[in-house]
Short mmCIF file of N, CA and C in Angstrom, two decimals:
data_model
loop_
_atom_site.label_atom_id
_atom_site.label_comp_id
_atom_site.label_asym_id
_atom_site.label_seq_id
_atom_site.Cartn_x
_atom_site.Cartn_y
_atom_site.Cartn_z
N MET A 1398 -10.20 -3.14 67.92
CA MET A 1398 -9.07 -3.67 68.71
C MET A 1398 -8.24 -4.66 68.06
N GLU A 1399 -6.96 -4.29 67.97
CA GLU A 1399 -5.90 -5.20 67.18
C GLU A 1399 -4.82 -6.06 68.42
N MET A 1400 -4.36 -6.76 68.11
CA MET A 1400 -3.81 -7.97 69.03
C MET A 1400 -2.52 -7.73 68.81
N ASP A 1401 -1.39 -8.08 69.83
CA ASP A 1401 0.14 -7.73 69.46
C ASP A 1401 0.86 -9.45 69.39
N LEU A 1402 1.98 -9.34 69.04
CA LEU A 1402 2.51 -10.66 69.00
C LEU A 1402 2.53 -11.47 70.24
N ASP A 1403 2.73 -10.73 71.06
CA ASP A 1403 2.87 -11.21 72.83
C ASP A 1403 1.40 -11.91 73.17
N ILE A 1404 0.20 -11.58 72.73
CA ILE A 1404 -0.79 -11.94 73.13
C ILE A 1404 -0.98 -13.04 72.15
N LEU A 1405 -0.77 -13.23 70.75
CA LEU A 1405 -0.94 -14.42 70.22
C LEU A 1405 0.21 -15.54 70.71
N GLN A 1406 1.27 -15.15 70.93
CA GLN A 1406 2.18 -15.86 71.61
C GLN A 1406 1.87 -16.56 73.09
N ARG A 1407 1.07 -16.02 73.93
CA ARG A 1407 0.34 -16.38 74.97
C ARG A 1407 -0.73 -17.30 74.72
N ALA A 1408 -1.83 -16.77 73.76
CA ALA A 1408 -2.63 -17.79 73.53
C ALA A 1408 -2.11 -19.30 73.14
N CYS A 1409 -1.23 -19.22 72.28
CA CYS A 1409 -0.76 -20.48 71.86
C CYS A 1409 -0.31 -21.21 72.99
N ALA A 1410 0.49 -20.86 74.19
CA ALA A 1410 0.85 -21.19 74.82
C ALA A 1410 0.09 -21.63 75.96
N SER A 1411 -1.28 -20.81 76.29
CA SER A 1411 -2.52 -21.45 77.03
C SER A 1411 -3.06 -22.53 76.29
N THR A 1412 -3.22 -22.87 75.34
CA THR A 1412 -3.83 -24.06 74.60
C THR A 1412 -2.49 -24.71 74.64
N GLU A 1413 -1.36 -24.92 74.67
CA GLU A 1413 -0.34 -26.05 74.73
C GLU A 1413 -0.40 -26.47 75.87
N ARG A 1414 -0.59 -25.78 77.11
CA ARG A 1414 -0.90 -26.27 78.29
C ARG A 1414 -2.10 -27.32 78.49
N PHE A 1415 -3.13 -27.00 77.62
CA PHE A 1415 -3.96 -28.12 77.87
C PHE A 1415 -3.94 -29.30 77.25
N VAL A 1416 -3.20 -29.15 75.83
CA VAL A 1416 -2.94 -30.36 74.83
C VAL A 1416 -2.02 -31.17 75.32
N ASP A 1417 -1.09 -30.54 76.30
CA ASP A 1417 0.28 -31.52 76.89
C ASP A 1417 -0.64 -32.37 77.89
N ASN A 1418 -1.49 -32.01 78.38
CA ASN A 1418 -2.38 -32.97 79.59
C ASN A 1418 -3.51 -33.75 79.01
N ILE A 1419 -3.49 -34.07 77.52
CA ILE A 1419 -4.37 -34.94 77.03
C ILE A 1419 -4.08 -36.35 77.05
N ASP A 1420 -4.57 -37.52 77.25
CA ASP A 1420 -3.99 -38.63 77.06
C ASP A 1420 -4.58 -39.40 76.15
N ALA A 1421 -3.75 -40.71 75.68
CA ALA A 1421 -4.16 -41.10 74.40
C ALA A 1421 -5.68 -41.86 74.41
N ASP A 1422 -5.81 -42.25 75.84
CA ASP A 1422 -7.27 -42.68 75.92
C ASP A 1422 -8.45 -41.89 76.14
N GLN A 1423 -8.16 -40.40 75.87
CA GLN A 1423 -9.07 -39.31 75.95
C GLN A 1423 -9.42 -39.06 74.34
N LEU A 1424 -8.69 -39.48 73.65
CA LEU A 1424 -8.87 -38.87 72.34
C LEU A 1424 -10.22 -39.00 71.34
N ALA A 1425 -11.03 -39.99 72.14
CA ALA A 1425 -12.45 -40.40 71.39
C ALA A 1425 -13.37 -39.76 72.39
N LEU A 1426 -12.90 -38.87 73.16
CA LEU A 1426 -13.96 -38.10 74.18
C LEU A 1426 -14.76 -37.42 73.23
N PRO A 1427 -15.98 -37.07 73.85
CA PRO A 1427 -16.70 -36.13 72.84
C PRO A 1427 -16.16 -34.57 73.39
N THR A 1428 -16.28 -33.49 72.71
CA THR A 1428 -16.18 -32.13 73.03
C THR A 1428 -16.97 -31.12 73.07
N PRO A 1429 -17.20 -30.22 73.69
CA PRO A 1429 -18.01 -28.85 73.26
C PRO A 1429 -18.44 -28.79 71.49
N CYS A 1430 -17.47 -29.07 70.87
CA CYS A 1430 -17.69 -28.98 69.49
C CYS A 1430 -18.14 -30.45 68.89
N THR A 1431 -19.73 -30.44 68.78
CA THR A 1431 -20.40 -31.54 68.64
C THR A 1431 -19.96 -32.52 67.62
N GLU A 1432 -19.73 -31.66 66.67
CA GLU A 1432 -19.30 -32.59 65.60
C GLU A 1432 -17.74 -33.22 65.51
N TRP A 1433 -17.14 -33.16 66.77
CA TRP A 1433 -15.60 -33.19 66.74
C TRP A 1433 -15.26 -33.97 67.85
N ASP A 1434 -14.40 -35.17 68.06
CA ASP A 1434 -14.27 -35.66 69.21
C ASP A 1434 -13.11 -35.11 69.73
N VAL A 1435 -11.83 -35.43 70.70
CA VAL A 1435 -11.00 -34.74 70.94
C VAL A 1435 -9.83 -34.56 69.55
N ARG A 1436 -9.53 -35.93 69.49
CA ARG A 1436 -8.73 -36.14 68.31
C ARG A 1436 -9.06 -35.08 66.86
N ALA A 1437 -10.36 -35.14 66.72
CA ALA A 1437 -10.78 -34.54 65.52
C ALA A 1437 -10.49 -32.80 65.73
N LEU A 1438 -10.68 -32.67 67.18
CA LEU A 1438 -10.41 -31.06 67.16
C LEU A 1438 -9.29 -30.57 67.30
N LEU A 1439 -8.13 -31.61 68.31
CA LEU A 1439 -6.85 -31.40 67.76
C LEU A 1439 -6.39 -31.53 66.56
N ASN A 1440 -7.05 -32.16 65.66
CA ASN A 1440 -6.43 -32.11 64.17
C ASN A 1440 -6.88 -30.76 63.83
N HIS A 1441 -7.94 -30.42 63.73
CA HIS A 1441 -8.52 -28.98 63.48
C HIS A 1441 -7.68 -27.94 64.20
N VAL A 1442 -7.38 -28.04 65.09
CA VAL A 1442 -6.50 -26.76 65.52
C VAL A 1442 -5.37 -26.76 65.02
N VAL A 1443 -4.65 -28.06 65.01
CA VAL A 1443 -3.43 -27.82 64.11
C VAL A 1443 -3.22 -27.48 62.63
N GLY A 1444 -4.29 -27.91 61.96
CA GLY A 1444 -4.67 -27.83 60.74
C GLY A 1444 -5.04 -26.19 60.41
N THR A 1445 -5.69 -25.71 61.76
CA THR A 1445 -5.95 -24.05 61.13
C THR A 1445 -4.53 -23.34 61.56
N LEU A 1446 -3.81 -23.84 62.66
CA LEU A 1446 -2.27 -23.20 62.87
C LEU A 1446 -1.58 -23.11 61.66
N ALA A 1447 -1.59 -24.35 60.87
CA ALA A 1447 -0.96 -24.48 59.62
C ALA A 1447 -1.49 -23.76 58.49
N LEU A 1448 -3.02 -23.34 58.63
CA LEU A 1448 -3.30 -22.48 57.74
C LEU A 1448 -3.00 -21.01 58.09
N HIS A 1449 -2.95 -20.72 59.07
CA HIS A 1449 -2.48 -19.16 59.67
C HIS A 1449 -0.86 -19.32 59.41
N THR A 1450 -0.20 -20.09 59.25
CA THR A 1450 1.19 -20.11 59.03
C THR A 1450 1.34 -19.66 57.78
N ALA A 1451 0.37 -20.16 56.65
CA ALA A 1451 0.40 -19.77 55.34
C ALA A 1451 0.24 -18.78 54.93
N VAL A 1452 -1.09 -18.23 55.69
CA VAL A 1452 -1.48 -16.95 55.39
C VAL A 1452 -0.30 -15.89 55.83
N PHE A 1453 0.23 -15.84 56.90
CA PHE A 1453 1.26 -15.26 57.57
C PHE A 1453 2.67 -15.01 56.75
N ALA A 1454 2.77 -16.48 56.14
CA ALA A 1454 4.07 -16.38 55.22
C ALA A 1454 3.55 -15.92 53.72
N ASP A 1455 2.39 -15.55 53.60
CA ASP A 1455 1.92 -15.01 52.29
C ASP A 1455 1.84 -16.26 51.16
N ALA A 1456 1.23 -17.30 51.79
CA ALA A 1456 1.55 -18.60 50.65
C ALA A 1456 0.44 -19.38 50.77
N LEU A 1457 -0.91 -18.78 51.28
CA LEU A 1457 -2.02 -19.47 51.08
C LEU A 1457 -2.56 -20.32 49.88
N ALA A 1458 -2.35 -19.78 48.72
CA ALA A 1458 -2.67 -19.91 47.43
C ALA A 1458 -1.91 -21.36 47.44
N ASP A 1459 -0.67 -21.14 47.67
CA ASP A 1459 0.16 -22.46 47.31
C ASP A 1459 0.19 -23.44 48.52
N SER A 1460 -0.33 -23.32 49.47
CA SER A 1460 -0.63 -24.18 50.54
C SER A 1460 -0.93 -25.49 50.39
N GLY A 1461 -2.06 -25.69 49.68
CA GLY A 1461 -2.76 -26.83 49.37
C GLY A 1461 -3.26 -27.47 50.64
N LEU A 1462 -3.64 -26.75 51.31
CA LEU A 1462 -4.49 -26.85 52.55
C LEU A 1462 -5.78 -27.04 52.43
N ASP A 1463 -6.43 -28.18 52.95
CA ASP A 1463 -8.14 -28.16 52.47
C ASP A 1463 -8.63 -28.72 53.90
N LEU A 1464 -8.84 -27.62 54.78
CA LEU A 1464 -9.34 -28.03 56.03
C LEU A 1464 -10.98 -28.46 56.05
N SER A 1465 -11.63 -28.74 54.94
CA SER A 1465 -12.78 -29.39 54.87
C SER A 1465 -12.87 -30.81 55.48
N THR A 1466 -11.62 -31.75 54.89
CA THR A 1466 -11.63 -32.71 55.08
C THR A 1466 -9.85 -33.10 55.15
N PRO A 1467 -9.52 -32.42 56.33
CA PRO A 1467 -7.87 -32.21 56.72
C PRO A 1467 -7.29 -33.55 56.74
N PRO A 1468 -6.19 -34.24 56.49
CA PRO A 1468 -5.37 -35.44 56.85
C PRO A 1468 -5.24 -35.50 58.30
N ASP A 1469 -4.90 -36.51 58.63
CA ASP A 1469 -4.64 -37.03 60.10
C ASP A 1469 -3.21 -35.99 60.35
N LEU A 1470 -3.23 -34.75 61.20
CA LEU A 1470 -1.98 -34.17 61.51
C LEU A 1470 -1.39 -33.97 62.97
N VAL A 1471 -2.38 -35.04 63.67
CA VAL A 1471 -1.86 -34.98 65.07
C VAL A 1471 -0.86 -36.38 65.09
N GLY A 1472 -1.02 -37.15 64.39
CA GLY A 1472 -0.29 -38.34 64.53
C GLY A 1472 -0.47 -39.18 65.91
N ASP A 1473 0.93 -39.69 66.33
CA ASP A 1473 0.88 -40.47 67.49
C ASP A 1473 1.16 -39.75 68.48
N ASP A 1474 1.76 -38.44 68.63
CA ASP A 1474 1.78 -37.59 69.26
C ASP A 1474 1.60 -36.11 69.06
N PRO A 1475 0.17 -35.86 69.56
CA PRO A 1475 -0.53 -34.58 69.37
C PRO A 1475 -0.15 -33.64 70.05
N ALA A 1476 0.74 -33.75 71.16
CA ALA A 1476 1.51 -32.47 71.90
C ALA A 1476 2.46 -32.04 71.15
N LYS A 1477 3.27 -32.72 70.76
CA LYS A 1477 4.35 -32.78 69.73
C LYS A 1477 3.90 -31.90 68.59
N SER A 1478 2.84 -32.71 67.86
CA SER A 1478 2.32 -31.90 66.69
C SER A 1478 1.89 -30.71 67.10
N TYR A 1479 1.33 -30.25 67.83
CA TYR A 1479 0.50 -29.00 68.15
C TYR A 1479 1.67 -28.18 68.62
N ARG A 1480 2.84 -28.67 69.21
CA ARG A 1480 3.96 -27.87 69.59
C ARG A 1480 4.56 -27.06 68.46
N ALA A 1481 5.05 -28.37 67.35
CA ALA A 1481 5.87 -28.00 66.20
C ALA A 1481 4.95 -27.06 65.26
N THR A 1482 3.83 -27.33 65.13
CA THR A 1482 2.77 -26.50 64.41
C THR A 1482 2.66 -24.92 64.77
N ALA A 1483 2.33 -25.09 66.39
CA ALA A 1483 2.65 -23.43 66.85
C ALA A 1483 3.80 -23.12 66.64
N GLU A 1484 4.98 -23.60 66.99
CA GLU A 1484 6.42 -22.88 66.83
C GLU A 1484 6.46 -22.48 65.51
N GLY A 1485 6.01 -23.19 64.35
CA GLY A 1485 6.28 -22.86 62.86
C GLY A 1485 5.45 -21.53 62.77
N PHE A 1486 3.96 -21.76 63.57
CA PHE A 1486 3.27 -20.17 63.02
C PHE A 1486 3.74 -19.00 63.78
N LEU A 1487 4.25 -19.34 64.86
CA LEU A 1487 4.68 -18.32 65.58
C LEU A 1487 6.03 -17.31 64.76
N ALA A 1488 6.75 -18.52 64.16
CA ALA A 1488 7.86 -17.91 63.46
C ALA A 1488 7.52 -17.17 62.32
N ALA A 1489 6.76 -17.81 61.37
CA ALA A 1489 5.96 -17.00 60.42
C ALA A 1489 5.64 -15.88 60.71
N CYS A 1490 4.87 -15.41 61.93
CA CYS A 1490 4.22 -14.31 62.37
C CYS A 1490 5.41 -12.99 62.95
N SER A 1491 6.66 -13.74 63.11
CA SER A 1491 7.98 -13.12 63.46
C SER A 1491 8.66 -12.65 62.45
N ASP A 1492 8.64 -13.23 61.44
CA ASP A 1492 9.38 -13.15 60.23
C ASP A 1492 9.23 -11.54 59.54
N GLY A 1493 10.29 -10.49 59.85
CA GLY A 1493 10.42 -9.42 59.30
C GLY A 1493 8.96 -8.61 59.71
N ASP A 1494 8.55 -8.04 58.77
CA ASP A 1494 7.08 -7.48 59.00
C ASP A 1494 5.87 -8.14 58.67
N ALA A 1495 5.92 -9.25 58.58
CA ALA A 1495 4.79 -10.33 58.57
C ALA A 1495 3.79 -10.16 59.61
N PHE A 1496 3.89 -9.73 60.43
CA PHE A 1496 2.91 -9.60 61.65
C PHE A 1496 2.09 -8.09 61.25
N VAL A 1497 2.74 -7.53 61.13
CA VAL A 1497 1.94 -6.08 60.77
C VAL A 1497 1.44 -5.55 59.58
N ARG A 1498 2.01 -6.54 58.56
CA ARG A 1498 1.64 -6.13 57.30
C ARG A 1498 -0.17 -6.71 56.80
N SER A 1499 -0.70 -6.29 55.58
CA SER A 1499 -1.66 -7.08 55.18
C SER A 1499 -1.33 -8.37 54.59
N HIS A 1500 -2.56 -9.34 54.60
CA HIS A 1500 -2.34 -10.96 54.26
C HIS A 1500 -3.76 -11.00 53.55
N LEU A 1501 -3.52 -11.91 52.39
CA LEU A 1501 -4.92 -12.48 52.11
C LEU A 1501 -4.98 -13.56 52.95
N THR A 1502 -6.47 -13.59 53.65
CA THR A 1502 -6.77 -14.59 54.70
C THR A 1502 -8.06 -15.25 54.00
N PRO A 1503 -8.95 -16.30 54.88
CA PRO A 1503 -9.72 -16.75 54.58
C PRO A 1503 -10.87 -15.76 54.48
N PHE A 1504 -10.80 -14.67 55.37
CA PHE A 1504 -11.75 -13.93 55.47
C PHE A 1504 -11.45 -12.65 54.44
N GLY A 1505 -10.74 -12.69 53.43
CA GLY A 1505 -10.24 -11.38 52.65
C GLY A 1505 -9.08 -10.85 53.19
N LYS A 1506 -8.86 -9.78 52.68
CA LYS A 1506 -7.35 -9.47 52.93
C LYS A 1506 -7.60 -8.66 54.17
N LEU A 1507 -6.63 -8.75 55.42
CA LEU A 1507 -6.76 -7.93 56.67
C LEU A 1507 -5.22 -8.06 57.09
N PRO A 1508 -5.39 -6.95 57.98
CA PRO A 1508 -4.10 -6.39 58.54
C PRO A 1508 -3.48 -7.68 59.58
N GLY A 1509 -2.52 -7.89 59.85
CA GLY A 1509 -1.85 -9.11 60.41
C GLY A 1509 -2.54 -9.09 61.81
N PRO A 1510 -2.20 -7.92 62.44
CA PRO A 1510 -2.82 -7.73 63.94
C PRO A 1510 -4.08 -7.85 64.18
N MET A 1511 -5.12 -7.59 63.06
CA MET A 1511 -6.48 -7.71 62.97
C MET A 1511 -6.99 -9.18 63.01
N TYR A 1512 -6.33 -10.02 62.07
CA TYR A 1512 -6.54 -11.42 61.78
C TYR A 1512 -6.04 -12.14 62.98
N ALA A 1513 -4.99 -11.64 63.33
CA ALA A 1513 -4.24 -12.10 64.75
C ALA A 1513 -5.69 -12.33 65.99
N GLY A 1514 -6.26 -11.04 66.17
CA GLY A 1514 -7.66 -11.02 66.87
C GLY A 1514 -8.52 -12.40 66.69
N PHE A 1515 -8.82 -12.85 65.26
CA PHE A 1515 -9.32 -14.00 65.08
C PHE A 1515 -8.95 -15.19 65.69
N ILE A 1516 -7.66 -15.12 65.16
CA ILE A 1516 -6.50 -16.53 65.97
C ILE A 1516 -6.45 -16.62 67.05
N VAL A 1517 -6.72 -15.55 68.00
CA VAL A 1517 -6.30 -15.66 69.36
C VAL A 1517 -7.81 -16.03 69.96
N MET A 1518 -8.73 -15.71 69.33
CA MET A 1518 -10.14 -15.92 69.79
C MET A 1518 -10.25 -17.75 69.67
N ASP A 1519 -9.85 -18.06 68.42
CA ASP A 1519 -10.12 -19.33 67.97
C ASP A 1519 -9.44 -20.27 68.65
N ILE A 1520 -8.13 -19.98 68.85
CA ILE A 1520 -6.89 -20.64 69.54
C ILE A 1520 -7.32 -20.81 71.22
N LEU A 1521 -8.14 -19.79 71.94
CA LEU A 1521 -8.33 -20.03 73.19
C LEU A 1521 -9.40 -20.68 73.34
N VAL A 1522 -10.45 -20.42 72.60
CA VAL A 1522 -11.89 -21.24 72.85
C VAL A 1522 -11.42 -22.51 72.69
N HIS A 1523 -10.91 -23.02 71.35
CA HIS A 1523 -10.55 -24.34 71.06
C HIS A 1523 -9.61 -25.01 72.29
N GLY A 1524 -8.57 -24.57 72.84
CA GLY A 1524 -7.96 -24.84 74.03
C GLY A 1524 -9.32 -24.79 75.20
N TRP A 1525 -10.25 -24.11 75.50
CA TRP A 1525 -10.91 -24.41 76.38
C TRP A 1525 -11.81 -25.67 75.95
N ASP A 1526 -12.23 -25.81 74.94
CA ASP A 1526 -13.29 -26.75 74.23
C ASP A 1526 -12.16 -28.35 74.93
N LEU A 1527 -10.91 -28.37 74.33
CA LEU A 1527 -9.87 -29.38 74.79
C LEU A 1527 -9.93 -29.63 76.31
N ALA A 1528 -9.82 -28.70 76.97
CA ALA A 1528 -9.65 -28.73 78.58
C ALA A 1528 -11.18 -29.42 79.24
N ARG A 1529 -12.38 -28.69 78.75
CA ARG A 1529 -13.37 -29.23 79.10
C ARG A 1529 -13.66 -30.77 78.94
N ALA A 1530 -13.57 -30.89 77.57
CA ALA A 1530 -13.64 -32.60 77.37
C ALA A 1530 -12.74 -33.25 78.07
N THR A 1531 -11.56 -32.88 78.44
CA THR A 1531 -10.87 -33.98 79.02
C THR A 1531 -10.55 -33.57 80.74
N GLY A 1532 -11.56 -33.34 81.08
CA GLY A 1532 -11.71 -32.84 82.72
C GLY A 1532 -10.47 -32.03 83.36
N GLN A 1533 -10.08 -31.27 82.57
CA GLN A 1533 -9.02 -30.18 83.29
C GLN A 1533 -9.75 -28.95 83.59
N ASP A 1534 -8.93 -28.30 84.32
CA ASP A 1534 -9.86 -26.83 84.63
C ASP A 1534 -9.63 -25.97 83.48
N PRO A 1535 -10.41 -25.40 82.91
CA PRO A 1535 -10.75 -24.89 81.38
C PRO A 1535 -10.52 -23.31 81.58
N THR A 1536 -10.17 -22.82 82.89
CA THR A 1536 -10.28 -21.26 83.25
C THR A 1536 -8.67 -20.71 82.66
N LEU A 1537 -9.15 -19.48 81.79
CA LEU A 1537 -8.01 -19.19 81.12
C LEU A 1537 -7.36 -17.91 81.88
N GLU A 1538 -6.12 -17.82 81.34
CA GLU A 1538 -5.78 -16.48 82.39
C GLU A 1538 -6.40 -15.19 81.93
N PRO A 1539 -6.96 -14.66 83.14
CA PRO A 1539 -7.98 -13.56 82.84
C PRO A 1539 -7.88 -12.41 82.13
N GLU A 1540 -6.61 -11.98 82.17
CA GLU A 1540 -6.28 -10.80 81.04
C GLU A 1540 -6.50 -11.10 79.79
N LEU A 1541 -5.45 -12.31 79.41
CA LEU A 1541 -5.80 -12.79 78.02
C LEU A 1541 -7.39 -13.44 77.51
N ALA A 1542 -8.29 -13.73 78.27
CA ALA A 1542 -9.59 -13.95 78.10
C ALA A 1542 -10.39 -12.47 77.82
N GLU A 1543 -9.88 -11.75 78.98
CA GLU A 1543 -10.58 -10.52 78.72
C GLU A 1543 -10.33 -9.64 77.37
N THR A 1544 -8.87 -9.75 77.09
CA THR A 1544 -8.32 -8.93 75.92
C THR A 1544 -9.52 -9.62 74.55
N SER A 1545 -9.51 -11.20 74.36
CA SER A 1545 -10.02 -11.97 73.56
C SER A 1545 -11.50 -11.50 73.38
N LEU A 1546 -12.20 -11.31 74.63
CA LEU A 1546 -13.43 -11.03 74.67
C LEU A 1546 -13.55 -9.74 74.39
N ARG A 1547 -13.02 -8.80 74.52
CA ARG A 1547 -13.08 -7.30 73.84
C ARG A 1547 -12.96 -7.36 72.32
N PHE A 1548 -11.83 -7.89 71.63
CA PHE A 1548 -11.90 -8.12 70.30
C PHE A 1548 -13.14 -8.72 69.78
N THR A 1549 -13.67 -9.94 70.57
CA THR A 1549 -14.79 -10.78 70.15
C THR A 1549 -15.82 -10.09 70.04
N LEU A 1550 -16.40 -9.01 70.77
CA LEU A 1550 -17.34 -8.25 71.09
C LEU A 1550 -17.29 -7.11 70.03
N GLU A 1551 -16.24 -6.55 69.39
CA GLU A 1551 -16.04 -5.62 68.69
C GLU A 1551 -16.30 -6.27 67.19
N ASN A 1552 -15.73 -7.63 66.94
CA ASN A 1552 -15.83 -8.36 65.75
C ASN A 1552 -16.84 -9.43 65.23
N ILE A 1553 -17.67 -9.83 66.40
CA ILE A 1553 -18.46 -10.91 66.50
C ILE A 1553 -19.51 -10.72 66.88
N ASN A 1554 -20.75 -10.50 65.99
CA ASN A 1554 -22.12 -10.20 66.22
C ASN A 1554 -22.93 -11.34 65.36
N ASP A 1555 -24.48 -11.37 65.98
CA ASP A 1555 -25.28 -12.00 65.20
C ASP A 1555 -25.49 -12.04 63.75
N GLY A 1556 -24.85 -11.02 63.24
CA GLY A 1556 -25.10 -11.08 61.43
C GLY A 1556 -23.94 -11.32 60.91
N ASN A 1557 -22.91 -12.01 61.71
CA ASN A 1557 -21.20 -12.49 61.11
C ASN A 1557 -21.03 -13.79 61.87
N ARG A 1558 -22.05 -14.39 62.46
CA ARG A 1558 -21.40 -15.25 63.63
C ARG A 1558 -21.25 -16.61 62.42
N GLY A 1559 -21.83 -16.99 61.14
CA GLY A 1559 -21.79 -18.02 60.34
C GLY A 1559 -22.27 -19.15 61.19
N PRO A 1560 -22.11 -20.21 60.39
CA PRO A 1560 -22.61 -21.70 60.89
C PRO A 1560 -21.54 -22.14 62.01
N GLN A 1561 -20.56 -21.80 62.04
CA GLN A 1561 -19.33 -22.21 63.22
C GLN A 1561 -19.44 -21.53 64.39
N ILE A 1562 -19.83 -20.37 64.86
CA ILE A 1562 -20.30 -19.78 65.97
C ILE A 1562 -21.51 -19.70 66.29
N GLN A 1563 -21.89 -20.57 67.49
CA GLN A 1563 -23.28 -20.48 67.93
C GLN A 1563 -23.65 -19.15 68.63
N PRO A 1564 -25.06 -19.20 68.85
CA PRO A 1564 -25.48 -18.03 69.51
C PRO A 1564 -25.30 -17.78 70.64
N ALA A 1565 -25.18 -16.69 71.29
CA ALA A 1565 -24.60 -16.43 72.80
C ALA A 1565 -25.16 -17.24 73.61
N VAL A 1566 -24.75 -17.75 74.98
CA VAL A 1566 -25.66 -18.15 76.06
C VAL A 1566 -25.31 -17.00 76.93
N SER A 1567 -26.41 -17.25 77.73
CA SER A 1567 -26.39 -15.93 79.02
C SER A 1567 -25.68 -16.58 80.03
N VAL A 1568 -25.10 -15.55 80.72
CA VAL A 1568 -24.06 -15.85 82.04
C VAL A 1568 -24.14 -14.55 82.72
N ALA A 1569 -24.09 -14.65 84.10
CA ALA A 1569 -24.31 -13.65 84.91
C ALA A 1569 -23.15 -12.65 84.75
N VAL A 1570 -23.67 -11.56 85.26
CA VAL A 1570 -22.79 -10.11 84.83
C VAL A 1570 -21.54 -10.59 85.44
N ASP A 1571 -21.29 -11.12 86.72
CA ASP A 1571 -20.08 -10.96 87.08
C ASP A 1571 -19.46 -12.43 86.62
N ALA A 1572 -19.84 -13.00 86.15
CA ALA A 1572 -18.85 -14.11 85.40
C ALA A 1572 -17.62 -13.62 85.17
N SER A 1573 -16.70 -14.85 85.05
CA SER A 1573 -15.29 -14.74 84.98
C SER A 1573 -15.16 -14.42 83.36
N PRO A 1574 -13.88 -13.64 83.11
CA PRO A 1574 -13.49 -13.57 81.79
C PRO A 1574 -13.79 -14.85 80.95
N THR A 1575 -13.03 -15.73 81.41
CA THR A 1575 -13.34 -16.91 80.60
C THR A 1575 -14.48 -17.37 80.18
N ASP A 1576 -15.66 -17.54 81.25
CA ASP A 1576 -16.61 -17.73 81.10
C ASP A 1576 -17.70 -16.84 80.27
N ARG A 1577 -17.43 -15.43 80.12
CA ARG A 1577 -17.93 -14.69 79.32
C ARG A 1577 -17.41 -14.99 77.73
N LEU A 1578 -16.44 -15.19 77.72
CA LEU A 1578 -15.67 -15.42 76.38
C LEU A 1578 -16.29 -16.52 75.90
N VAL A 1579 -16.45 -17.65 76.27
CA VAL A 1579 -16.89 -18.91 75.65
C VAL A 1579 -18.38 -19.14 75.78
N ALA A 1580 -19.09 -18.32 76.79
CA ALA A 1580 -20.64 -17.83 76.41
C ALA A 1580 -20.94 -17.28 75.26
N TYR A 1581 -20.09 -16.04 75.01
CA TYR A 1581 -20.55 -15.15 73.95
C TYR A 1581 -20.51 -16.03 72.73
N LEU A 1582 -19.31 -17.34 72.47
CA LEU A 1582 -19.20 -17.89 71.60
C LEU A 1582 -19.96 -19.20 71.46
N GLY A 1583 -20.83 -19.20 72.20
CA GLY A 1583 -22.01 -20.21 72.12
C GLY A 1583 -21.83 -21.37 72.93
N ARG A 1584 -20.51 -21.61 73.78
CA ARG A 1584 -20.48 -22.48 74.79
C ARG A 1584 -20.77 -22.24 76.01
N GLN A 1585 -21.40 -23.50 76.93
CA GLN A 1585 -22.03 -23.56 77.98
C GLN A 1585 -20.83 -23.38 79.35
N PRO A 1586 -20.72 -22.36 79.87
CA PRO A 1586 -19.49 -22.59 80.71
C PRO A 1586 -19.73 -23.54 82.00
#
């Protein structure tokens, strides 16, 4: 299953609504990503969006991005930083045929719509992480969560989870699409 540009835009907007509601006094709170507090997770999200921008602009090799130790990318206004980076990312995806052609990615060469599926999964789940950490209702738009879940089930399995994606957590068969998505990616809904 491949993603389209509309789904990618909706995923960025979904996370933006959570980021917009984070107060400065919440930046040191722990998140479901135990290695990061809210500020560090925001920094990761902004940094990965910058990386994805470079991928869709075919400038990954020239980007100089080092996400193993990213600089402070959120500054004094995390919402503004997120919004500006997401807008730049979406603009790079919308430039000519950038969204549909293949690109060199951190996972090898992939068609844009396939790579976008991984981005949608990442941005939605980290949005959920941020909402959960800051006491917001983390429910994702059901259709968006279901679309990402289908992609995730097709492309992530026990053999390729890597160290960043924890083993799946059991949920009820009738769990919401949000709960099924985050549980499959190792979060406790």
